[in-house]
Coordinates of N, CA and C and ligand atoms in Angstrom, one line a residue:
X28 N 21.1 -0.9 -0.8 CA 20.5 0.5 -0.7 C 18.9 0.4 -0.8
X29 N 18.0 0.5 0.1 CA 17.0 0.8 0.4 C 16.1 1.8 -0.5
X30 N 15.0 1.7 -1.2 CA 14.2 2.2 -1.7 C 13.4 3.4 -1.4
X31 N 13.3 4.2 -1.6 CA 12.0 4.7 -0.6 C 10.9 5.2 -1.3
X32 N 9.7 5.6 -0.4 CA 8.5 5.1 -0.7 C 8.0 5.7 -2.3
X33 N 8.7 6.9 -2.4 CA 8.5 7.5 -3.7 C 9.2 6.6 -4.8
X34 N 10.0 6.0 -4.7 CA 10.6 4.9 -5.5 C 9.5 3.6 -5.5
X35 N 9.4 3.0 -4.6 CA 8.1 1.8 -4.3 C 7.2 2.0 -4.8
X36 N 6.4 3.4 -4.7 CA 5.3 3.6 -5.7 C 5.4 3.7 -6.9
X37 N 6.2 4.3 -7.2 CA 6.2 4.5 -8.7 C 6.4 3.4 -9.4
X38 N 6.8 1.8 -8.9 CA 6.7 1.1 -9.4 C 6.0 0.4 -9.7
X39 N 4.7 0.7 -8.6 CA 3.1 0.4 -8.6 C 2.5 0.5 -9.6
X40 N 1.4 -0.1 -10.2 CA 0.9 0.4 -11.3 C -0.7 0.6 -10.0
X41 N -0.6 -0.3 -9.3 CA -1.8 -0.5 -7.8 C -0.6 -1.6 -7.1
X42 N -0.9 -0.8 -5.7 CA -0.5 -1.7 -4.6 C -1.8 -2.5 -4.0
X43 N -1.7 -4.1 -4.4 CA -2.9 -4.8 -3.8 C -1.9 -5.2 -2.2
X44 N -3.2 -4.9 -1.4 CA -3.4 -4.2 0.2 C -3.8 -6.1 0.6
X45 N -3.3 -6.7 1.0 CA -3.4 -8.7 1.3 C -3.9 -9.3 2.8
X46 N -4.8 -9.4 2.9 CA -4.9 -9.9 4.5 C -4.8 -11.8 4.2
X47 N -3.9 -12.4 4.7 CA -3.4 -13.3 4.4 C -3.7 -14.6 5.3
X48 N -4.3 -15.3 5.6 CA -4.9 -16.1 6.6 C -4.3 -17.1 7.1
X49 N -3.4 -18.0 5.3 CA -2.6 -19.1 5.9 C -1.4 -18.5 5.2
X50 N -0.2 -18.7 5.7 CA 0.7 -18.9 5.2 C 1.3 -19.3 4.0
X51 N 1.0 -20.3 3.8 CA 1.1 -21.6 3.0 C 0.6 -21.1 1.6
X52 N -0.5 -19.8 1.5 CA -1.0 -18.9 0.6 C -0.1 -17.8 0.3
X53 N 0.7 -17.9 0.8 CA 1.6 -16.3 0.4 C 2.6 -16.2 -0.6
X54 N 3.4 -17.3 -0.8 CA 4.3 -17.0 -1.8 C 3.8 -17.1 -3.1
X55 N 2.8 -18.4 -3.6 CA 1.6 -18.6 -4.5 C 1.4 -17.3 -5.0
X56 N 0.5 -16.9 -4.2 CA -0.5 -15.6 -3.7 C 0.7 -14.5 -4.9
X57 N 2.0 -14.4 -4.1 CA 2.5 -13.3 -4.5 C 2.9 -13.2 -6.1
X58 N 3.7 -14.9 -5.9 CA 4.0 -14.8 -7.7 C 2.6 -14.7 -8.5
X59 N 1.7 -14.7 -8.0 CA 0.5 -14.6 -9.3 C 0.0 -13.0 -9.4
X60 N 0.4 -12.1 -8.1 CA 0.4 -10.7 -8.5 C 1.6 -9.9 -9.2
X61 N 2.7 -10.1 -9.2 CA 3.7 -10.2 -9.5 C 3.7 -10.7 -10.9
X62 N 3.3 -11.6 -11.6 CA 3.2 -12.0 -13.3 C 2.4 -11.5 -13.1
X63 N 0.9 -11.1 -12.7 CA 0.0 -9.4 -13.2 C 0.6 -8.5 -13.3
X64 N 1.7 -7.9 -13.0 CA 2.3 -6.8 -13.2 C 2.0 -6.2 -11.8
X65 N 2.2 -6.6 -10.9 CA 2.4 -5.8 -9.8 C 3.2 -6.3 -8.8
X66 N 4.1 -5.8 -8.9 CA 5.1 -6.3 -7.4 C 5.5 -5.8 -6.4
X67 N 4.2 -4.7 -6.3 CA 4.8 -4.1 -4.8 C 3.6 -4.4 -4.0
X68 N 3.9 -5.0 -2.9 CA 2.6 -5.9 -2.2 C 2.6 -5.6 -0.6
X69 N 1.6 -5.4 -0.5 CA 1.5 -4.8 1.3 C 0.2 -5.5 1.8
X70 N 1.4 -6.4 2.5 CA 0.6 -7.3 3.5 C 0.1 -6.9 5.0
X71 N -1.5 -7.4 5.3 CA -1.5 -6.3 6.1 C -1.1 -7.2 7.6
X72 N -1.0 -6.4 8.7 CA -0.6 -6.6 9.7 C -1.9 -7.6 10.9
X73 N -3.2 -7.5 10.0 CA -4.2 -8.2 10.2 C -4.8 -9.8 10.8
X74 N -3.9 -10.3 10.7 CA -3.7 -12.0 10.6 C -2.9 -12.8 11.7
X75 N -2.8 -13.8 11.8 CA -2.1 -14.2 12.9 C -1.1 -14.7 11.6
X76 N -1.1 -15.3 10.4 CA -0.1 -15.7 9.3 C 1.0 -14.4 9.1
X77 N 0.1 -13.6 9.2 CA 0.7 -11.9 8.4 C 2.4 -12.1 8.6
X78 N 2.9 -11.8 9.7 CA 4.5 -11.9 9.6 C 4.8 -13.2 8.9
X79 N 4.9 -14.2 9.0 CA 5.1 -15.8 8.4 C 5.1 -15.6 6.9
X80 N 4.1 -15.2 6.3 CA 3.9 -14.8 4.9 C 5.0 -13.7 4.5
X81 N 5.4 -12.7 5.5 CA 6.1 -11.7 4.8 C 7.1 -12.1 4.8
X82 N 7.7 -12.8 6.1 CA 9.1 -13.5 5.6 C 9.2 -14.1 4.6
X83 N 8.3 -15.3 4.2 CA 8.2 -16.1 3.0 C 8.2 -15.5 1.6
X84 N 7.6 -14.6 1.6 CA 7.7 -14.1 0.6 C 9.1 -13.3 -0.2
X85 N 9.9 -12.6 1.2 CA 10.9 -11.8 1.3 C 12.1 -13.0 0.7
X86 N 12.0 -14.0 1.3 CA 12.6 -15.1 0.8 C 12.5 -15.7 -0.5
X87 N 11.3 -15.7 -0.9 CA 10.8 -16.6 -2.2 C 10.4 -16.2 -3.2
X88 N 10.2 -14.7 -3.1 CA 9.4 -14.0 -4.5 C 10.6 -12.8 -4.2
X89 N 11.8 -13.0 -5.0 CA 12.6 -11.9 -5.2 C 12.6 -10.9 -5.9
X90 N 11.4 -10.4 -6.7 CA 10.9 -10.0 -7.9 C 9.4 -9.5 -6.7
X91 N 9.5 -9.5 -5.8 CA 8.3 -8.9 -5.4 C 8.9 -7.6 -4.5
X92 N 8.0 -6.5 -4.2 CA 9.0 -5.5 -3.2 C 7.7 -5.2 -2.0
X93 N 8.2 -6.1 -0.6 CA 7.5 -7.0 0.3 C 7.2 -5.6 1.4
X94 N 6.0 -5.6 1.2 CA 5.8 -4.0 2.7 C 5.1 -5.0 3.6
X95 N 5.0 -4.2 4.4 CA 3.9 -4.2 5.4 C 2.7 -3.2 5.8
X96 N 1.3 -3.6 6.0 CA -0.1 -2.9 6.1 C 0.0 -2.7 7.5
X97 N -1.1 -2.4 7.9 CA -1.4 -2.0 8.9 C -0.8 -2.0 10.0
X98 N -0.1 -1.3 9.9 CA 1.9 -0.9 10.7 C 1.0 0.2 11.7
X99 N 1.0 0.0 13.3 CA 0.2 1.1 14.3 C 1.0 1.3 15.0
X100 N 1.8 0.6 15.7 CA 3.0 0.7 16.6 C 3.8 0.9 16.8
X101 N 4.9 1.6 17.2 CA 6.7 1.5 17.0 C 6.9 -0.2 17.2
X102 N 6.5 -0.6 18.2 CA 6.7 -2.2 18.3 C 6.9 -3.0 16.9
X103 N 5.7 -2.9 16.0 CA 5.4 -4.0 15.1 C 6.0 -3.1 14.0
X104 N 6.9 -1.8 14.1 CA 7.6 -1.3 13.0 C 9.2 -2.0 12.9
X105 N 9.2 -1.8 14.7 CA 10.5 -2.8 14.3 C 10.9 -3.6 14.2
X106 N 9.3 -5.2 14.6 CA 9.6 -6.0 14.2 C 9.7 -5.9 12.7
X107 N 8.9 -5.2 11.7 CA 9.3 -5.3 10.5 C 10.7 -5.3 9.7
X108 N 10.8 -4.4 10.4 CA 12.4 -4.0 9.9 C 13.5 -4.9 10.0
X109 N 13.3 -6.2 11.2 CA 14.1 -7.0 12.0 C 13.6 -8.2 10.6
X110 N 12.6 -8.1 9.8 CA 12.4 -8.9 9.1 C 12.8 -8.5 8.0
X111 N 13.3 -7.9 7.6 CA 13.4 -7.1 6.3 C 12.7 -6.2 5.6
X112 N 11.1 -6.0 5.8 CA 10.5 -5.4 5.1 C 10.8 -3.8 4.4
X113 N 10.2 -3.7 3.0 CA 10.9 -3.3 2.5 C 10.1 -1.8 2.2
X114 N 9.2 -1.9 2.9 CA 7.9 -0.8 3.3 C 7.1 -1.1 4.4
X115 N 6.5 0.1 4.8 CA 5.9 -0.2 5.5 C 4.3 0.8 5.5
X116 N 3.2 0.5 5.8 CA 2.3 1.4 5.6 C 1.0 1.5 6.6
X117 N 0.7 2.8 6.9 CA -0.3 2.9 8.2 C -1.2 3.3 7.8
X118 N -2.7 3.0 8.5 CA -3.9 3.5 8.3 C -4.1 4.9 8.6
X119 N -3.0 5.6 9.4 CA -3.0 7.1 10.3 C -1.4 7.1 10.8
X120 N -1.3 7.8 11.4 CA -0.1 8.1 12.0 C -0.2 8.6 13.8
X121 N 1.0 8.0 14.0 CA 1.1 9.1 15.8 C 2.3 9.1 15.7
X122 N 3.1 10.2 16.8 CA 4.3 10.5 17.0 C 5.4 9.3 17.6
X123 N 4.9 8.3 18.3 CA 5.4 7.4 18.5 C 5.7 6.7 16.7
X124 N 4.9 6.1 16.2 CA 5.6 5.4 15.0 C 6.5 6.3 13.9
X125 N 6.0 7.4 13.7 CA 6.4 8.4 13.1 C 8.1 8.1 13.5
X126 N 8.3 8.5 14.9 CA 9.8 8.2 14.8 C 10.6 6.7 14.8
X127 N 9.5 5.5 15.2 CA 10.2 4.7 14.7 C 10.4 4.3 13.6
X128 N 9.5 4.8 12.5 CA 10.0 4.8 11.2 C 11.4 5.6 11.1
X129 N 11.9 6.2 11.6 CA 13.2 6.9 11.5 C 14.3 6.6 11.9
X130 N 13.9 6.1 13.1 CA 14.9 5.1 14.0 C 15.4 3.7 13.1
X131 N 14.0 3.2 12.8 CA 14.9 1.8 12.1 C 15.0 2.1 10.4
X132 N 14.7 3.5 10.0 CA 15.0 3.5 8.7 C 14.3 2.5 7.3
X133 N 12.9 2.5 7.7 CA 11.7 1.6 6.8 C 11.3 2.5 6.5
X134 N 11.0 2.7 5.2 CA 10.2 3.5 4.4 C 8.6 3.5 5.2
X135 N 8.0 4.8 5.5 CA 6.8 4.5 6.2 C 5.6 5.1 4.9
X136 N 5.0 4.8 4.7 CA 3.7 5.7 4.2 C 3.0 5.8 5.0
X137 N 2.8 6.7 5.8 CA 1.7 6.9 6.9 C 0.4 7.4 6.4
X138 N -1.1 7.0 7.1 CA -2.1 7.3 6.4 C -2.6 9.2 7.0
X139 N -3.3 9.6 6.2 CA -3.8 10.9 6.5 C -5.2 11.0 5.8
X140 N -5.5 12.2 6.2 CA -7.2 12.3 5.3 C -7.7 14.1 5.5
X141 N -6.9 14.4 6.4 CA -7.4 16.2 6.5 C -6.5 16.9 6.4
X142 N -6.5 18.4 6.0 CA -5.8 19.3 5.9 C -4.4 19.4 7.4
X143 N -5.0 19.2 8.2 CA -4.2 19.3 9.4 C -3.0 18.2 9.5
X144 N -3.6 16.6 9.4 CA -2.9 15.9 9.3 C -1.9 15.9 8.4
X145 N -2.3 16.1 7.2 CA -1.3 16.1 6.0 C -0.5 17.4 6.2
X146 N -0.5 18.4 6.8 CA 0.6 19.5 7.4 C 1.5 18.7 8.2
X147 N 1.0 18.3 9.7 CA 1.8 17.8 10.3 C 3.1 16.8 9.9
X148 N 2.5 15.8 9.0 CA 3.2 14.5 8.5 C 4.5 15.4 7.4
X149 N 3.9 16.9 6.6 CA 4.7 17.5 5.9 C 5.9 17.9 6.4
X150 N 5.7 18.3 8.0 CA 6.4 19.0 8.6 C 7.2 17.7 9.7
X151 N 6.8 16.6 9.4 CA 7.7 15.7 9.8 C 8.8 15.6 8.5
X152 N 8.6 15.5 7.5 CA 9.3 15.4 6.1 C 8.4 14.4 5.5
X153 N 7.5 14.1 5.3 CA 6.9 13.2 4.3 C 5.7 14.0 3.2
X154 N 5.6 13.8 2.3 CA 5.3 14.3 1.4 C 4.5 13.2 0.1
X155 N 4.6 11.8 0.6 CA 3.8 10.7 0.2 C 3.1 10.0 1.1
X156 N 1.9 9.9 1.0 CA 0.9 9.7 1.9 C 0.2 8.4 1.7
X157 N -0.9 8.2 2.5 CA -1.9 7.4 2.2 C -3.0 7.7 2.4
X158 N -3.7 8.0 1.5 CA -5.4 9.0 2.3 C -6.1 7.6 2.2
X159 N -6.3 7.3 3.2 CA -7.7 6.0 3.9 C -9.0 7.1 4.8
X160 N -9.3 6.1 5.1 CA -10.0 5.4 3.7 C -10.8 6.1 3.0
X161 N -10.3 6.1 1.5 CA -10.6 6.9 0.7 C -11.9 7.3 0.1
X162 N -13.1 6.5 0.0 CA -14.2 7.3 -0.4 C -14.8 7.1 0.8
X163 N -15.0 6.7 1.9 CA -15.5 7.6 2.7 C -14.8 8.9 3.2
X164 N -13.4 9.5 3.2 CA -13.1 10.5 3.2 C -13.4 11.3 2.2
X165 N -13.9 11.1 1.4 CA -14.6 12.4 0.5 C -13.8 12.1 -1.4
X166 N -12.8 10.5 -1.1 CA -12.8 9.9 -2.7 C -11.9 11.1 -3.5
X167 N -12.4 11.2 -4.5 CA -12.0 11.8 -5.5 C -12.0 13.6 -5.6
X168 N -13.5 13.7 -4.8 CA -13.2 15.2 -4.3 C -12.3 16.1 -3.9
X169 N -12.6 15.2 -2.5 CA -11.3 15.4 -1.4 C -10.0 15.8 -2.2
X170 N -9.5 14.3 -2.9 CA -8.2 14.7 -3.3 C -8.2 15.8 -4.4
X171 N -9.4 16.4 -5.0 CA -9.4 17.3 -6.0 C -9.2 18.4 -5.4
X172 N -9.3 18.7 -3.7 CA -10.0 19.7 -3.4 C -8.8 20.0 -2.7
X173 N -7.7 19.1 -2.1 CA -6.8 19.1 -0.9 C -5.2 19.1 -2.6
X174 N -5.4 19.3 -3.1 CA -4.4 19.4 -4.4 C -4.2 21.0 -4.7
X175 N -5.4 21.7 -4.5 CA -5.3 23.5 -4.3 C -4.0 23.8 -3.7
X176 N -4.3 23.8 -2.2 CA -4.1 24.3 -1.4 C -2.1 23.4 -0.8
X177 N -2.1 22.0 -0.7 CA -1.2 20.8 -0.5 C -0.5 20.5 -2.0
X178 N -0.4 20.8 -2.7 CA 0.4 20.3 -4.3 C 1.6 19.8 -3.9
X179 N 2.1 20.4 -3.0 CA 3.3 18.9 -3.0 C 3.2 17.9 -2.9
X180 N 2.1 17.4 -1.8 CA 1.9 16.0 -1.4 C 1.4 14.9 -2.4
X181 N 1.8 13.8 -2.5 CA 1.1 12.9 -3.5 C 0.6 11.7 -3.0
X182 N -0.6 11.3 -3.0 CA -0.7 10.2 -2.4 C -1.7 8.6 -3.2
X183 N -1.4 8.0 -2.4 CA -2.0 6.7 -2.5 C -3.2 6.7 -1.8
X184 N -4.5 6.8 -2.6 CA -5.7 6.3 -1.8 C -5.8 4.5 -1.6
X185 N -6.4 4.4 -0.8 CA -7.2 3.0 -0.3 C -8.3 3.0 0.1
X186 N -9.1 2.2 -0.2 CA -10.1 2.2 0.7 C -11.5 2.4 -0.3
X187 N -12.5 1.4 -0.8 CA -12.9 1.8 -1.8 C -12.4 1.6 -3.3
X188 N -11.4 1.6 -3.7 CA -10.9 1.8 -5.1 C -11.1 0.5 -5.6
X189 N -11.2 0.6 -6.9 CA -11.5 -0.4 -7.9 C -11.4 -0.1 -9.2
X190 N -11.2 -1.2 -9.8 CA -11.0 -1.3 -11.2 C -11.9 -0.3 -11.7
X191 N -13.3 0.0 -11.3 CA -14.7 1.1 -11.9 C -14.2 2.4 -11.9
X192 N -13.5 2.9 -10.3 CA -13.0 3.8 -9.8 C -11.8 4.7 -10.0
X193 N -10.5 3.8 -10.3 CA -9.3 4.0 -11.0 C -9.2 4.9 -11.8
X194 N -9.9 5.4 -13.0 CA -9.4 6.3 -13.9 C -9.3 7.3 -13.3
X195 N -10.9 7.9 -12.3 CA -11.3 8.8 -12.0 C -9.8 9.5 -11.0
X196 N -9.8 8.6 -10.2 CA -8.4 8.7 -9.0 C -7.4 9.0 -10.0
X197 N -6.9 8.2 -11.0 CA -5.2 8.5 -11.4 C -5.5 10.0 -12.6
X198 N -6.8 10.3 -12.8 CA -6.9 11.7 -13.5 C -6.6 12.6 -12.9
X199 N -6.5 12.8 -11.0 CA -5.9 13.6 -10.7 C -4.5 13.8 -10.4
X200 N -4.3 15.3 -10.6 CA -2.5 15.3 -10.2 C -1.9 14.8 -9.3
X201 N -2.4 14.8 -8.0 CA -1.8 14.1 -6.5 C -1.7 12.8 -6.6
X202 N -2.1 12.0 -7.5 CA -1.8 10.4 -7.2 C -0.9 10.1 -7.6
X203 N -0.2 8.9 -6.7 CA 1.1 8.6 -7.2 C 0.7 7.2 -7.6
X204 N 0.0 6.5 -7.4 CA -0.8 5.3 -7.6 C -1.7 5.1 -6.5
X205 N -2.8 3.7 -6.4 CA -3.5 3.5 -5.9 C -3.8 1.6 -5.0
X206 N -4.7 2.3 -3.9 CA -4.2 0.9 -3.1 C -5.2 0.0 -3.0
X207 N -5.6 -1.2 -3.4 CA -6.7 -1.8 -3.0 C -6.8 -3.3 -2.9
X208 N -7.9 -4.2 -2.4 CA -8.0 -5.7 -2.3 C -8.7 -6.2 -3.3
X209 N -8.9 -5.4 -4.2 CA -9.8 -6.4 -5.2 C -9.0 -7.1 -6.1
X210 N -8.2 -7.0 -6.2 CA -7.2 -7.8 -7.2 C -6.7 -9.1 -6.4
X211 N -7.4 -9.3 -5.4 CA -6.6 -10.5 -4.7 C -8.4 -11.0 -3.7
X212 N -9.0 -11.0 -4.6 CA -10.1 -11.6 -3.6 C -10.4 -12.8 -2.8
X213 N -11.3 -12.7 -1.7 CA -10.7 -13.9 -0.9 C -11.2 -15.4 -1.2
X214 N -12.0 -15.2 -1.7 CA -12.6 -16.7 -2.9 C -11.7 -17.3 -3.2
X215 N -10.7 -16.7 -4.1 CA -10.0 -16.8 -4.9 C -8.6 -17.2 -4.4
X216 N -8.5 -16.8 -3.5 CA -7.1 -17.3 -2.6 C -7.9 -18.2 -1.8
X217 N -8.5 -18.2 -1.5 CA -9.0 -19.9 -0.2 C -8.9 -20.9 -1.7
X218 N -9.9 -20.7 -2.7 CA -9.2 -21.4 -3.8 C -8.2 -22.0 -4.1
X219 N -7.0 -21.4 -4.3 CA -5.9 -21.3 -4.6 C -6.3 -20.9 -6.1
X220 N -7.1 -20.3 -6.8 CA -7.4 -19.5 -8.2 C -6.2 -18.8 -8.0
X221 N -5.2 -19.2 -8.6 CA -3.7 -18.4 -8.9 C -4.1 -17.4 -9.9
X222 N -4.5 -18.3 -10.9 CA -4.7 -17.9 -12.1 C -5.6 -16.5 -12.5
X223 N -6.8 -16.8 -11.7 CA -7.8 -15.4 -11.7 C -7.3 -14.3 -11.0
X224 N -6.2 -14.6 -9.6 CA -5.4 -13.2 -9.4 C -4.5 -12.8 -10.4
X225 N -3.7 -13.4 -11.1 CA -2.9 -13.2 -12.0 C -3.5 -12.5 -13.0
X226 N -5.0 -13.0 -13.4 CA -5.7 -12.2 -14.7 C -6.0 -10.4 -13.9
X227 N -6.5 -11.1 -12.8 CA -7.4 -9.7 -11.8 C -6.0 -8.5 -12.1
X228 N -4.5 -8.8 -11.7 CA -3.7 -8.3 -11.7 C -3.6 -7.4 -12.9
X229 N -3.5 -8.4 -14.1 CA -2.9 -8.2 -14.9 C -4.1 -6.9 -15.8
X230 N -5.0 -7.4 -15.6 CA -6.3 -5.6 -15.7 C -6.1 -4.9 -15.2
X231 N -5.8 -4.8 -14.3 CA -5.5 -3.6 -13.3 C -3.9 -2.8 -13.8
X232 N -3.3 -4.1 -14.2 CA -2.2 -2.9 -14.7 C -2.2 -2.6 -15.9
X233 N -3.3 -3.3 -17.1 CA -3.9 -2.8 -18.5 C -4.0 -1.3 -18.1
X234 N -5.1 -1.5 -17.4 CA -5.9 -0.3 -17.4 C -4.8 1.1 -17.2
X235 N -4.4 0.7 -15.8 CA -3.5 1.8 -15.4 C -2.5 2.2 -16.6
X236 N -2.1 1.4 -17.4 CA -0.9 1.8 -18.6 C -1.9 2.9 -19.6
X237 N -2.9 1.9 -19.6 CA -3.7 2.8 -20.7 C -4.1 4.4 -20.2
X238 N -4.1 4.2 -19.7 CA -5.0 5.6 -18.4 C -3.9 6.4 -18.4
X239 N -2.6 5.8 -18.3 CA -1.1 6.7 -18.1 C -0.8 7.0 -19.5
X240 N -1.3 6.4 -20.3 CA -0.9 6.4 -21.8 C 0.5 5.8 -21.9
Ligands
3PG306 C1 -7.6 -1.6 3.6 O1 -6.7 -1.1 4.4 O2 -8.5 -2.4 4.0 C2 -7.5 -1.1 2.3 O3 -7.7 0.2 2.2 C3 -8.2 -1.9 1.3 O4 -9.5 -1.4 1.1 P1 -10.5 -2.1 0.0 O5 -10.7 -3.5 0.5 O6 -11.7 -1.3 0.0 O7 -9.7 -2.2 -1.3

């Protein structure tokens, strides 16, 4: 039985967002976010590795819950699906993906950022979102300001967030958690620094506990 996205997040404490270059970096990669306390991981669709890694991972980190990023297509939704993925997540939405997320039955988080958007996607049935990118859409405002009016909708920012940034985001009511790459820097993975993503992780989900009390 299949998760969905309201389940996925809430397991998040932060979803680190992965553009993955070799392969050969992915499973590594995942167990060291994963012992930080985060195992919901969304790799983006960016890379020529990107699928290779999500299989690997789906295979070898059973303890991780394996999405996929920058999902634009119905095409590259079904390949997901055809791979197992166990999410999936867009920078925006169109009516084309919109139903292939329904068709193959992947949890979608589609991205939004305006009052209009986030109607339409409501009136598709989704009600968890992804506002990207987030401080240039207006950050912490925005979501203070689109929470009036939208109170059902809950979302995941990206885009911008960081460990500095975090409190401010999970102090408001609409977040369900938060999405970002700084917990997986690219230094640090060409490295193979397991260990500083594992630490990077493991603050990130301090913080968030503390912040959640
Ligand atoms: C992205 O899709 O690139 C994410 O939103 C990550 O953004 P960040 O690198 O600012 O965390």
């Amino acid at each position: 039985m299949s998760l969905s996205s309201r389940e996925i997040l809430s397991k998040a404490p932060v979803v680190p967002v992965l553009v993955i270059e070799d392969a050969n970096d992915a499973v590594p990669l995942a167990k060291a976010l994963v012992a930080g306390g985060l195992p919901v991981l969304e790799i983006t669709l960016r890379s020529a590795a990107a699928e290779e890694s999500i299989k690997r991972i789906i295979a070898e980190v059973p303890d991780a819950i394996t999405g996929a990023g920058t999902v634009i297509n119905a095409k590259q939704m079904e390949r997901m699906a055809k791979i197992g993925c166990a999410f999936s997540v867009s920078p925006g939405h169109t009516k084309s993906l919109l139903k292939a997320a329904k068709d193959t039955g992947v949890p979608l988080l589609p991205g939004a950022g305006t009052p209009s958007e986030i109607m339409y996607l409501l009136e598709h049935g989704y009600d968890m979102l992804k506002f990207f990118p987030a401080e240039q859409q207006g950050g912490v405002s925005m979501l203070k300001a689109l929470s009036g009016p939208l109170p059902q909708v809950k979302f995941c920012p990206t885009g911008g967030v960081s460990l500095a940034n975090l409190g401010d985001y999970l102090a408001l009511p609409n977040i369900i958690t938060v999405g970002g790459s700084w917990v997986a820097p690219k230094d640090a993975v060409k490295a193979g620094d397991w260990a500083t993503i594992t630490r990077l992780a493991q603050e990130a989900t301090d913080k968030v506990a503390e912040l959640r009390g």
